[in-house]
Coordinates of C-alpha atoms in Angstrom, one line a residue:
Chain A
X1 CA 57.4 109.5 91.0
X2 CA 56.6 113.1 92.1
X3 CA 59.0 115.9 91.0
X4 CA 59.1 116.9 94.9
X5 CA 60.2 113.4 96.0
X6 CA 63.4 113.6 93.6
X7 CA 64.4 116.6 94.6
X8 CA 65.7 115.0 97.8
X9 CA 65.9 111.9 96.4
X10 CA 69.7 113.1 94.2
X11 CA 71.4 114.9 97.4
X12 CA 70.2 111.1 99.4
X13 CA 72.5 109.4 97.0
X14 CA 75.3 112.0 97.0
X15 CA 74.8 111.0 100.7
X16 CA 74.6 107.5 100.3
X17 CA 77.7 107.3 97.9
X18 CA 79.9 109.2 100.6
X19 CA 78.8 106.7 103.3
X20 CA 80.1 104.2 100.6
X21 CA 82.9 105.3 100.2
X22 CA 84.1 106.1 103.9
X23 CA 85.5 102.3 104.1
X24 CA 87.8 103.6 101.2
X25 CA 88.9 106.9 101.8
X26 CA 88.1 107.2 105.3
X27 CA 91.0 109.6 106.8
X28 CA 93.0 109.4 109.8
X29 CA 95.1 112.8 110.0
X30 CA 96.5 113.3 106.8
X31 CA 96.3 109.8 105.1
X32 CA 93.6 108.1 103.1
X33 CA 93.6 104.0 101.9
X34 CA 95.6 105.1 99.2
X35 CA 98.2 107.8 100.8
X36 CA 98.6 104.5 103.3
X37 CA 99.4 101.9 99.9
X38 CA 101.3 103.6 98.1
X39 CA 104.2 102.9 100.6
X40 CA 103.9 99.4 101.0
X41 CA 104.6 96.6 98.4
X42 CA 101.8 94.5 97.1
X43 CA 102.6 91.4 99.7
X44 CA 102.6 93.9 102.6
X45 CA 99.3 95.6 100.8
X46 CA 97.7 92.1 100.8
X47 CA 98.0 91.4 104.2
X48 CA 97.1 94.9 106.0
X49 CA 93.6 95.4 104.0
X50 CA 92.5 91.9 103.7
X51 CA 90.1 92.8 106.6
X52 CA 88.3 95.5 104.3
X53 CA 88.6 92.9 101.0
X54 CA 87.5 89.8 102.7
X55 CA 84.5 91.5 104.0
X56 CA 83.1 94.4 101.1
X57 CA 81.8 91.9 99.8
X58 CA 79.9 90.3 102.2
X59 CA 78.5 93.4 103.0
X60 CA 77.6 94.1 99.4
X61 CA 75.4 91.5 99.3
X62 CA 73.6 91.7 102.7
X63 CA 70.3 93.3 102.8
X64 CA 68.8 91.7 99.3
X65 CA 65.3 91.2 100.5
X66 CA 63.3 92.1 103.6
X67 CA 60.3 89.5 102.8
X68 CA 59.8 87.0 100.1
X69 CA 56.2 88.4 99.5
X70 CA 56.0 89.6 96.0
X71 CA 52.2 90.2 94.5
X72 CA 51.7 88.7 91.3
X73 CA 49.3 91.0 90.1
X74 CA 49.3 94.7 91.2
X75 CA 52.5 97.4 90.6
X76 CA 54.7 97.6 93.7
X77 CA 57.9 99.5 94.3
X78 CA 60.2 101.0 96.9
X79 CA 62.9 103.2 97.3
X80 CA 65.3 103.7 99.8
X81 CA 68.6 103.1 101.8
X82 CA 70.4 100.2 102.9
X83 CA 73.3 99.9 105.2
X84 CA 75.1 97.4 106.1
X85 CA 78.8 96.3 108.3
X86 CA 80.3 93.0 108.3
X87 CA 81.5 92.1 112.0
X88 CA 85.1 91.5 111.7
X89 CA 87.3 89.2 114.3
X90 CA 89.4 90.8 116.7
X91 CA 92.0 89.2 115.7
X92 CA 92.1 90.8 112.4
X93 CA 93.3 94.1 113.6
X94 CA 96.9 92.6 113.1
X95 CA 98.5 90.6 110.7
X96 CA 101.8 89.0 109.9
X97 CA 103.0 87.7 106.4
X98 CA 106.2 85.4 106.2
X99 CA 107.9 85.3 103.2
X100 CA 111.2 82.8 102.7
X101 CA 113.4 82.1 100.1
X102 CA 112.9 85.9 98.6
X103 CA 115.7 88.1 97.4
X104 CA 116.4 90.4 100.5
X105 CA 116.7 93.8 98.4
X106 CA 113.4 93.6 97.2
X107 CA 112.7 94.6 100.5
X108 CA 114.7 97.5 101.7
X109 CA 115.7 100.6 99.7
X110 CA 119.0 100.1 101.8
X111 CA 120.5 97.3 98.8
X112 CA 122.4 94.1 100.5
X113 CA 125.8 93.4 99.1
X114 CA 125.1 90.5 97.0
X115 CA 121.2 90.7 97.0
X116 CA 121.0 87.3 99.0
X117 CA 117.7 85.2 99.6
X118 CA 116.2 84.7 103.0
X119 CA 113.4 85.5 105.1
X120 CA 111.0 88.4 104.9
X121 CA 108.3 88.9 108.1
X122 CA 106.2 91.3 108.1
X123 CA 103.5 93.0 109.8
X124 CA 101.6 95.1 111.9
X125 CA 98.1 96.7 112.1
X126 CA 95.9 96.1 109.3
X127 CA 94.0 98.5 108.1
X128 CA 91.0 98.2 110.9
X129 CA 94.0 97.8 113.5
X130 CA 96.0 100.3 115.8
X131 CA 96.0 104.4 114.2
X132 CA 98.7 104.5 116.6
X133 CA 101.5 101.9 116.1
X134 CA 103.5 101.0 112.5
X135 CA 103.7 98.1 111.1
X136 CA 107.3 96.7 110.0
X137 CA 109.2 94.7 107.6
X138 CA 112.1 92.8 108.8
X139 CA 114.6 91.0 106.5
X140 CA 116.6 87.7 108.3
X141 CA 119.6 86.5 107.1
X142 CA 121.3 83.5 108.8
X143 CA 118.9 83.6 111.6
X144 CA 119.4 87.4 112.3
X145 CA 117.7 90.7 111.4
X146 CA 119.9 92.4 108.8
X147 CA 117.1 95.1 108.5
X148 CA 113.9 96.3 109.9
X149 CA 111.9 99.6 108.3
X150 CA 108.8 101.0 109.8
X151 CA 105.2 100.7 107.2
X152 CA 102.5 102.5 108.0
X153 CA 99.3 102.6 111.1
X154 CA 96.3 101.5 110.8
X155 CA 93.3 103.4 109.1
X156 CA 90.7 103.4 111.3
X157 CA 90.8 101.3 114.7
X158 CA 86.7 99.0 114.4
X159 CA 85.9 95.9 114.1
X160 CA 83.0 96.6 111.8
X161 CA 83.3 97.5 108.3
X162 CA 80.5 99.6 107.4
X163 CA 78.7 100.2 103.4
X164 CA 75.6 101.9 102.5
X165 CA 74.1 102.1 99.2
X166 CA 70.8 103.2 97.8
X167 CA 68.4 100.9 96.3
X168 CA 65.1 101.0 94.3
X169 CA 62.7 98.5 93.1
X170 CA 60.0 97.7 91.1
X171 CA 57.5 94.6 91.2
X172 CA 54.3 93.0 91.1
X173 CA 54.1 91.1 87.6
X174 CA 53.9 87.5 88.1
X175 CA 55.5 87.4 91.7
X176 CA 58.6 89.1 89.8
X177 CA 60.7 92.0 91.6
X178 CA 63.5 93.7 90.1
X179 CA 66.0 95.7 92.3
X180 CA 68.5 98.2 91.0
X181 CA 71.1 99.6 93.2
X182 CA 73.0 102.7 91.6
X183 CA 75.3 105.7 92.2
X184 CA 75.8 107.6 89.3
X185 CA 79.4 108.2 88.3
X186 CA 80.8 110.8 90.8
X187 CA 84.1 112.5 90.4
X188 CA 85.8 112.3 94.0
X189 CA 88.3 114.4 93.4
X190 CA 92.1 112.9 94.2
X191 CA 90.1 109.4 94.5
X192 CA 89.6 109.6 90.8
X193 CA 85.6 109.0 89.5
X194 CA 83.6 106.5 91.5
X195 CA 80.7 104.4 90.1
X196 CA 78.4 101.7 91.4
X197 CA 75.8 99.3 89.7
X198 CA 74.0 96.6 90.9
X199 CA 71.2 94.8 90.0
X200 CA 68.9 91.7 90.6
X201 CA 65.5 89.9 90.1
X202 CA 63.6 88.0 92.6
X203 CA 60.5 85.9 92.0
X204 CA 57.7 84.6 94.8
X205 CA 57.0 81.0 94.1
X206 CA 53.4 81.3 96.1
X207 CA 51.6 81.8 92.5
X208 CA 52.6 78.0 91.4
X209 CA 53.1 76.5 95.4
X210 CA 49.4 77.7 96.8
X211 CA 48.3 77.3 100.4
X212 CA 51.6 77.6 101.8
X213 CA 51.7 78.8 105.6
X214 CA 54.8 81.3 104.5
X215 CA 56.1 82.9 101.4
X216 CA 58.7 81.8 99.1
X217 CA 61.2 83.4 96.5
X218 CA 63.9 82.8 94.7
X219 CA 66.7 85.4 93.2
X220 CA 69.4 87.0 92.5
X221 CA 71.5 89.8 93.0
X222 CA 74.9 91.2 90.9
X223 CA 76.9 94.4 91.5
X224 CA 80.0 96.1 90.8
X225 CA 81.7 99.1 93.0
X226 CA 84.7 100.9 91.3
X227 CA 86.4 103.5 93.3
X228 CA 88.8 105.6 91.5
X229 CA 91.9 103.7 90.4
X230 CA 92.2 102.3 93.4
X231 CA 89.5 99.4 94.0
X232 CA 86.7 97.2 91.6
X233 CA 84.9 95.0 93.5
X234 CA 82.5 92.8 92.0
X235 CA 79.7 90.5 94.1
X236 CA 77.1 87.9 93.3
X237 CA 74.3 86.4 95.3
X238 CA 71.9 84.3 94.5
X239 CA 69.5 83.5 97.2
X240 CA 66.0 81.7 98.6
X241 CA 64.0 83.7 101.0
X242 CA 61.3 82.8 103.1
X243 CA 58.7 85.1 105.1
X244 CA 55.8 85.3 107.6
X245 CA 53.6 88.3 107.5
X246 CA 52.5 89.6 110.7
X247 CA 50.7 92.8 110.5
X248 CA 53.1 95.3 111.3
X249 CA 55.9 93.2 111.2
X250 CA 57.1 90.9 108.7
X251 CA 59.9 88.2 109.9
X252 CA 62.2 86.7 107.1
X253 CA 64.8 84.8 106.8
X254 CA 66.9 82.6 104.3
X255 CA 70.0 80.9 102.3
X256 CA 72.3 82.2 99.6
X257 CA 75.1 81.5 97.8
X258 CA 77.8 84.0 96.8
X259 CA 80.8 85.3 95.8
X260 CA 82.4 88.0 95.4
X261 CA 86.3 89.7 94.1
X262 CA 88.4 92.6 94.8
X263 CA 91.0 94.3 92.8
X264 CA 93.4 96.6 94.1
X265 CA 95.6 99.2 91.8
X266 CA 98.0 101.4 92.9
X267 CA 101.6 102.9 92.4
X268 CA 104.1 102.1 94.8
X269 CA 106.0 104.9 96.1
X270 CA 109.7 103.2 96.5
X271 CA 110.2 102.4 93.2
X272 CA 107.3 103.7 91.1
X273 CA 105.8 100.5 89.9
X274 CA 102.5 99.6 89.4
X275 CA 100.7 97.3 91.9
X276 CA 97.5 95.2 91.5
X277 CA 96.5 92.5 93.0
X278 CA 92.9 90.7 92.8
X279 CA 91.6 88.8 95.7
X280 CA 88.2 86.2 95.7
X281 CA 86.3 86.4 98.6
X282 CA 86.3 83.1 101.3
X283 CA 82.3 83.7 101.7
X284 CA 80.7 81.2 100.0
X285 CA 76.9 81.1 101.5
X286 CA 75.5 82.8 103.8
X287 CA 72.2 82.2 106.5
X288 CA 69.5 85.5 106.5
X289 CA 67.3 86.0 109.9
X290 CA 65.8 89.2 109.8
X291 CA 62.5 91.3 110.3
X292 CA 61.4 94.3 108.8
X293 CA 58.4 96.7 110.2
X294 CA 55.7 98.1 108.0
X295 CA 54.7 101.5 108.4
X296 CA 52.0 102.3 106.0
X297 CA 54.8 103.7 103.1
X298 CA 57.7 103.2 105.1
X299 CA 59.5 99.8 105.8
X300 CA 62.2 99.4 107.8
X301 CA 63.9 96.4 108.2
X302 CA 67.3 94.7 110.3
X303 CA 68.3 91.1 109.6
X304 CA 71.6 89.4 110.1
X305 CA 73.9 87.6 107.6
X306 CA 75.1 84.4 109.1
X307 CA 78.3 83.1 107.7
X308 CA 82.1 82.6 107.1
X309 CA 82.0 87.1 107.8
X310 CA 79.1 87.7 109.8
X311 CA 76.7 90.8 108.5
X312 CA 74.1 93.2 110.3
X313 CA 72.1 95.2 107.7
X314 CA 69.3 97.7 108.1
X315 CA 67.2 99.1 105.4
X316 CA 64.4 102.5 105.2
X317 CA 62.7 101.7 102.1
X318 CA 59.7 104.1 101.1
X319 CA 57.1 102.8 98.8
X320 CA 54.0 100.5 98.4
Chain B
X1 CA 52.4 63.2 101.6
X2 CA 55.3 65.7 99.4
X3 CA 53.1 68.3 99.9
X4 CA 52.6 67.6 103.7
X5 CA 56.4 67.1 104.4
X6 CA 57.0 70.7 102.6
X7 CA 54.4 72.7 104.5
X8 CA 55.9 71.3 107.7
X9 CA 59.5 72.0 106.3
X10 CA 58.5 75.9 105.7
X11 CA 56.9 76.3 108.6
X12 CA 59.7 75.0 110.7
X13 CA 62.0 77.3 108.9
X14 CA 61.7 80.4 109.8
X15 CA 61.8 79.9 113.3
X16 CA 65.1 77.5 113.0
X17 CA 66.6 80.6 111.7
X18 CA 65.5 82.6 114.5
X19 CA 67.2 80.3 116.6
X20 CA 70.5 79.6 115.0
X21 CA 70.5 84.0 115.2
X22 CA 69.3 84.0 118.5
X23 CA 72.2 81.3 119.2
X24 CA 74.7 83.2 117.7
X25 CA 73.5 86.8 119.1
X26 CA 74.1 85.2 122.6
X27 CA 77.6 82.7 121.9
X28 CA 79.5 85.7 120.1
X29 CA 79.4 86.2 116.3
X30 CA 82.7 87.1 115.3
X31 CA 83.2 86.1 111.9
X32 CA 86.4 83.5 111.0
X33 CA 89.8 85.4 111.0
X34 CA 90.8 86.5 107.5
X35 CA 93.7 88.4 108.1
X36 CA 97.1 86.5 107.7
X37 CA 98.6 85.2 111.0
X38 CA 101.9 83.6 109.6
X39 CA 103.9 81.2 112.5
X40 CA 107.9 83.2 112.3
X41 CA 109.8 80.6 110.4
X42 CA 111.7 78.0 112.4
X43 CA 115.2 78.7 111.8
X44 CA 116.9 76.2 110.1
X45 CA 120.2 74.2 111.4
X46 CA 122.7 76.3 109.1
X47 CA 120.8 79.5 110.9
X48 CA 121.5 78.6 114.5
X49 CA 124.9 77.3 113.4
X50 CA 125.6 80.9 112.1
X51 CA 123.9 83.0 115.2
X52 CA 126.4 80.3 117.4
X53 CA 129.1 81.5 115.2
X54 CA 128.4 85.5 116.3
X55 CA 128.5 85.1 119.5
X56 CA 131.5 82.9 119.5
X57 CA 133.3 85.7 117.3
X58 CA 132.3 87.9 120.0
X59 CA 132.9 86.3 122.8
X60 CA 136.6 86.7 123.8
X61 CA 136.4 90.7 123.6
X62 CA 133.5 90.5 126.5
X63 CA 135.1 87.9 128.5
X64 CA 138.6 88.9 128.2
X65 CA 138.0 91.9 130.4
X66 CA 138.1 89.6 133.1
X67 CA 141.6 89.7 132.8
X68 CA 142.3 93.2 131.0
X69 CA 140.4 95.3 132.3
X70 CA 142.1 98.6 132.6
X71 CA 139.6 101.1 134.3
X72 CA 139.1 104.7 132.9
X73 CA 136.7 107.2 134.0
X74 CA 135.0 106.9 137.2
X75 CA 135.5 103.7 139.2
X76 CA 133.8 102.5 141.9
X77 CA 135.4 99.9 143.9
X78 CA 132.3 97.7 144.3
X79 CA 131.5 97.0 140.9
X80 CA 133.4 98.3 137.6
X81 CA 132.1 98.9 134.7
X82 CA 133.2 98.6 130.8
X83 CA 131.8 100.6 128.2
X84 CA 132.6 99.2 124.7
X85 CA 134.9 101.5 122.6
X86 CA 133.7 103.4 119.3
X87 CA 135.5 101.1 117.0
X88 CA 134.1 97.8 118.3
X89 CA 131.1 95.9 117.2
X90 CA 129.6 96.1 120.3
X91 CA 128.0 98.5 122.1
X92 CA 126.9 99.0 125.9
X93 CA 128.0 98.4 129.2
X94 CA 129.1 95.5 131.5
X95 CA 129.3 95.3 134.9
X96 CA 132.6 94.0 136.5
X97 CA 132.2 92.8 140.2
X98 CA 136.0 92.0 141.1
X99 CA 136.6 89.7 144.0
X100 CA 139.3 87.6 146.4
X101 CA 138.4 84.8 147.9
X102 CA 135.7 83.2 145.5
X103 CA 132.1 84.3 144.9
X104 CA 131.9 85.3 149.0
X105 CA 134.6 87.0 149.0
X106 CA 135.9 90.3 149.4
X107 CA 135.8 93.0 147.2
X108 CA 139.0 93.7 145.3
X109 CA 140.5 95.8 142.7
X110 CA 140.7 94.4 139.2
X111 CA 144.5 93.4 139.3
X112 CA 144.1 91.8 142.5
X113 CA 140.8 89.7 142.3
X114 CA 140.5 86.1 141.8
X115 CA 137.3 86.0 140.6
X116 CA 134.6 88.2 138.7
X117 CA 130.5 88.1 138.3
X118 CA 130.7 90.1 135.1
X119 CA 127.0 90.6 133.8
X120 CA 124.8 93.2 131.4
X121 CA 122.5 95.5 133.6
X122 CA 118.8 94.4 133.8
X123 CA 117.3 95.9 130.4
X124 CA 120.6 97.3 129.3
X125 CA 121.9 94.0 127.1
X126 CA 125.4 94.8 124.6
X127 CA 124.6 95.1 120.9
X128 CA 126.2 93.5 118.1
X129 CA 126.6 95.0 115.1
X130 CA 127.1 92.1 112.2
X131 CA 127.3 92.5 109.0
X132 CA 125.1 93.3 106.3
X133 CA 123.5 95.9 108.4
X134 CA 121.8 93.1 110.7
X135 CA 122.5 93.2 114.9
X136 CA 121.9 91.1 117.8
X137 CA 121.4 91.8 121.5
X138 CA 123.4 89.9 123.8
X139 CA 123.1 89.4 127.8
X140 CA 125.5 87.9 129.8
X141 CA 125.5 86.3 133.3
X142 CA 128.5 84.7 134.2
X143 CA 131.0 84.1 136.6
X144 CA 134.9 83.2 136.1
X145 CA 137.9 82.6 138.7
X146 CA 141.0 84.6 137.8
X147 CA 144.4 83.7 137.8
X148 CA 146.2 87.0 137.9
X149 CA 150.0 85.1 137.1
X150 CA 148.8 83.7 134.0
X151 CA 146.0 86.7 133.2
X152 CA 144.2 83.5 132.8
X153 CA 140.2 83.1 133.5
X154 CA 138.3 80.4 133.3
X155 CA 135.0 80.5 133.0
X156 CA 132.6 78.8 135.7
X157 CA 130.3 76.6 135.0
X158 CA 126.4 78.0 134.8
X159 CA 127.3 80.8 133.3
X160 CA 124.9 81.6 130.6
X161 CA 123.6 84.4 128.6
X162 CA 121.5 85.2 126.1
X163 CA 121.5 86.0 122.3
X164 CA 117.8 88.1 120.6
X165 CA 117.8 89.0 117.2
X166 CA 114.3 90.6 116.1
X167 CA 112.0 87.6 116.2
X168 CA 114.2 84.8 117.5
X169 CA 115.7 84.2 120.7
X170 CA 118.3 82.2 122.3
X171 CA 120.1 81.0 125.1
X172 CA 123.5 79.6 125.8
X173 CA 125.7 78.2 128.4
X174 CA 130.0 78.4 129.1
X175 CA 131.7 74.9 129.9
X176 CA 134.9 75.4 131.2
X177 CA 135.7 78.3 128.6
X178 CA 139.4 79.5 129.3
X179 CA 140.5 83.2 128.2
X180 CA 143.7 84.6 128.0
X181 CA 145.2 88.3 128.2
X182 CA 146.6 88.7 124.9
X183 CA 144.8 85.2 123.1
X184 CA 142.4 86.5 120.5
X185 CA 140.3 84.0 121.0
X186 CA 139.9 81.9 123.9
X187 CA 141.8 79.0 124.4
X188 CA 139.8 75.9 125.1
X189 CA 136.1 74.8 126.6
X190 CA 132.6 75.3 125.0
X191 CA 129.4 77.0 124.6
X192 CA 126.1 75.5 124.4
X193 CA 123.9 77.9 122.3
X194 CA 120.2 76.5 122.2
X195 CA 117.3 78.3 120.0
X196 CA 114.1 76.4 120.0
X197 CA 114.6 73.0 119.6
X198 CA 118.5 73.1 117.9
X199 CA 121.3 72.6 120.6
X200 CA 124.7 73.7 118.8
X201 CA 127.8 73.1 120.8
X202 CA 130.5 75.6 119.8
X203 CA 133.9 74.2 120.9
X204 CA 136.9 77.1 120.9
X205 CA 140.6 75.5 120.4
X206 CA 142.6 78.8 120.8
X207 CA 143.1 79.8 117.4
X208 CA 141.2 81.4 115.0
X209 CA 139.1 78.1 114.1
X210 CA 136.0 76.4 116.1
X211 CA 133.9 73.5 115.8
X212 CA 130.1 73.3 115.6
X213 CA 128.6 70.3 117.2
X214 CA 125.2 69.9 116.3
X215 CA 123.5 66.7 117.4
X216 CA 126.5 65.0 118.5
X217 CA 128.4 65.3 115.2
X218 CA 131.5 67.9 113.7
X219 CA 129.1 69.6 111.6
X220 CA 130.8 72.8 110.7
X221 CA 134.2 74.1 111.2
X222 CA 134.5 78.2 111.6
X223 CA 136.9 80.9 110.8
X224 CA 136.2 83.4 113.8
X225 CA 138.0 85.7 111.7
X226 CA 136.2 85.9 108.3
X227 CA 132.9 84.7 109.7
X228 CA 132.8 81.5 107.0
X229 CA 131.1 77.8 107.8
X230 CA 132.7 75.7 106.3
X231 CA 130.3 71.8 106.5
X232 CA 132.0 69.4 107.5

């Protein structure tokens, strides 16, 4: 790679690693994911980001391939950007957790007499939900509301969840690809240092399946995301891809299975404990329908993910 | 014929996929819902039995104005009102709407009427304060025919009212409930308190006791005073 080329290439993924991080320390005012956890207990945490941990990784494993054509003689590789937002449902900009049977004084930094069981609801906007309006946990006891404290807004009002990440890769020995996906470890200042790896191999299957109308591969993908203290996500997809050169344009498509976790970590203001929670994602497999243009070293592609959290992802890829 | 089958199958593929995107581009493509939707809790028969005992513990100091009231501040002649002391449980207004000669009547003054609509303002219900920090808010509707000798009223039929606390909701209706001046709590009839689909008949005796029907049987017995259920 020229010396010219990288030059640009290190500010793209300073770039690229804020877009990243935006879905995690995107601000409203004066409050970041974090400011907005540390007042809220882990049941209450849960509930209000499980829009952003349901679909991160989704997103992180959109946008894994733009054709399934891989040489199996001759040196190919590519770098670029990828971005990608899961399409959330509208109804996610609220939640409501129940909670019954749970000692009352858990809840309220206003102790009960007695600390007596009964029933906890709470809720409000969740983290893609109203900037505006508080959430609120409300204790019952005997059918009434013996107490009812404001939470905290939402972070930012969408219904997409956006990512970006920079990617490279290298192919072209025996229909084998290899894709690396990489920040180097950034200090974000109050957000503590952030890192992200990610790496995969695909393979096309035209070398040993000749004459076929279409291409076919086969691969798969596996990163990790750590932000600070706060989040470590990790995400696996492994995938069949089909494509149809056309000229300019390449269309592509295909299925994958995946999965992928979260795990939050944070101190809770009220009482100074230590939260962390882990959550498995509900996306399982996933349809690819996409197209990608080819501009002598420039490809750009858009496909769609097609599944339990519905994906659009772009990539600008340079390379040959 | 293997190899036939799968050059059909990838050829037919891509443009399946195309279609099931094209579908979905057009139909909506909202992913499934992921954030928690929890149903409130149904509220169990102990629950209702309780919020039935609130109101009744409540009850007399609202209604007994029928036959108390004494006004203070301004007054005007058409329709009195009542605004809760300090020191009470509840707070907020109710409206007083003295009459002679029944519902059609004539306005009167409090301590000549023989009968009184007394009612919470549209938006404006009492609040309860209960223990344990939790409250309630209450509306009234109800009507009563005075008997200024006695300082007795007796409240009519289809009067009703209503009984919110945060998430839950209820309604309830007077049969025949008697107050007297002076009686801490009233002396006979009953209250049908109904939240969802638990029906609770509270049934005053003019002490400090009452009984909770619920579905037809003596299920609880109250202290108005200390606030305890004690099952039958």
């Amino acid at each position: 790679m020229k010396k010219t080329q990288l030059k640009w290439i290190s500010p793209l993924f300073v770039v690229v690693l804020m877009l990243a991080a935006v879905s995690v320390n995107a601000q409203t005012d004066d409050d970041s994911l974090q400011d907005l956890l540390e007042q809220v207990g882990e049941d209450y945490a849960i509930g209000y980001s499980s829009p952003f941990l349901y679909a991160f990784g989704p997103n992180q494993n959109s946008g894994m391939y733009q054709t399934a054509s891989i040489p199996w003689t001759g040196l190919t590789f590519g770098f670029g950007v990828k971005v990608m937002a899961a399409h959330m449902n509208g109804d996610d900009q609220v939640f409501q957790t129940t909670l019954e049977d749970v000692y009352l004084n858990d809840f309220t930094d206003n102790p009960i007499v007695g600390n007596p069981k009964g029933t906890i609801i709470m809720g409000g906007p969740t983290i893609f939900g109203d900037t505006e309006t508080n959430g609120s946990v409300a204790g019952y006891l005997h059918g009434v509301e013996v107490f009812r404290s404001e939470t905290i807004p939402g972070l930012i009002e969408t219904n997409f969840v956006p990512l970006a990440t920079p990617e490279v890769n290298l192919g072209g020995l025996l229909g084998l690809k290899a894709t690396l996906r990489y920040f180097p470890e950034v200090d974000m200042g109050e957000y503590g240092k952030t890192s992200y790896l990610g790496y995969g191999v695909q393979w096309n299957a035209n070398g040993v399946l000749k004459n076929l109308p279409v291409d076919i591969m086969v691969g798969f993908f596996t990163q990790s995301l750590k932000v600070g203290d706060l989040l470590d996500t990790n995400a696996n997809s492994y995938f069949a891809g089909v494509s149809k050169d056309f000229s300019l344009a390449t269309l592509y498509g295909g299925f994958a299975i995946e999965d992928s976790d979260m795990t939050v970590s944070y101190q809770y203001d009220l009482d100074g404990s230590n939260v962390e929670f882990s959550v498995d994602g509900i996306q399982e497999s996933r349809f690819t329908v996409g197209a990608s243009m080819n501009l002598l070293i420039m490809k750009l592609n858009a496909e769609m993910g097609i599944g339990d959290v519905n994906t659009y992802s772009a990539g600008l890829m340079f390379g040959l | 014929m293997k190899a036939i089958f799968f050059r059909q199958a990838t050829v037919f593929m891509l443009p399946l996929l195309l279609l099931v995107a094209g579908v979905l581009l057009f139909t909506g493509c909202e992913s499934d819902t992921v954030a928690p939707h929890d149903e409130d809790p149904a509220l169990t028969q102990e629950d209702v039995a309780y919020q039935t005992m609130y109101l009744g513990q409540m009850f007399n100091e609202v209604a007994v104005q029928a036959v108390s009231y004494v006004p203070g501040g301004a007054v005007n002649k058409q329709n009195y009102t009542y605004d809760f002391p300090g020191e009470s449980d509840i707070a907020g207004v109710i409206n007083l709407d003295f009459r002679t000669g029944g519902e059609n009547g004539t306005s009167a003054t409090y301590n000549e009427a023989d009968y009184v609509h007394l009612y919470t303002g549209e938006g404006a219900p009492l609040v309860l304060a209960l223990g344990l920090g939790g409250s309630a808010t209450i509306t009234f509707d109800l009507t009563a025919d005075i008997v200024q000798a006695t300082d007795t009223a007796t409240i009519t039929v289809g009067s009703k009212g209503s009984f919110v606390s945060g998430v839950y909701s209820s309604n309830f209706a007077f049969n025949d409930v008697v107050v007297i001046d002076g009686n801490g709590y009233p002396e006979s009839g009953s209250i049908d308190f109904t939240t969802g689909d638990t029906e609770i008949v509270l049934v005053y005796d003019g002490d400090n006791t009452a009984q909770l029907l619920v579905a037809g049987i003596w299920t609880y017995t109250v202290n108005l005073d200390s606030g305890v259920l004690t099952e039958v």
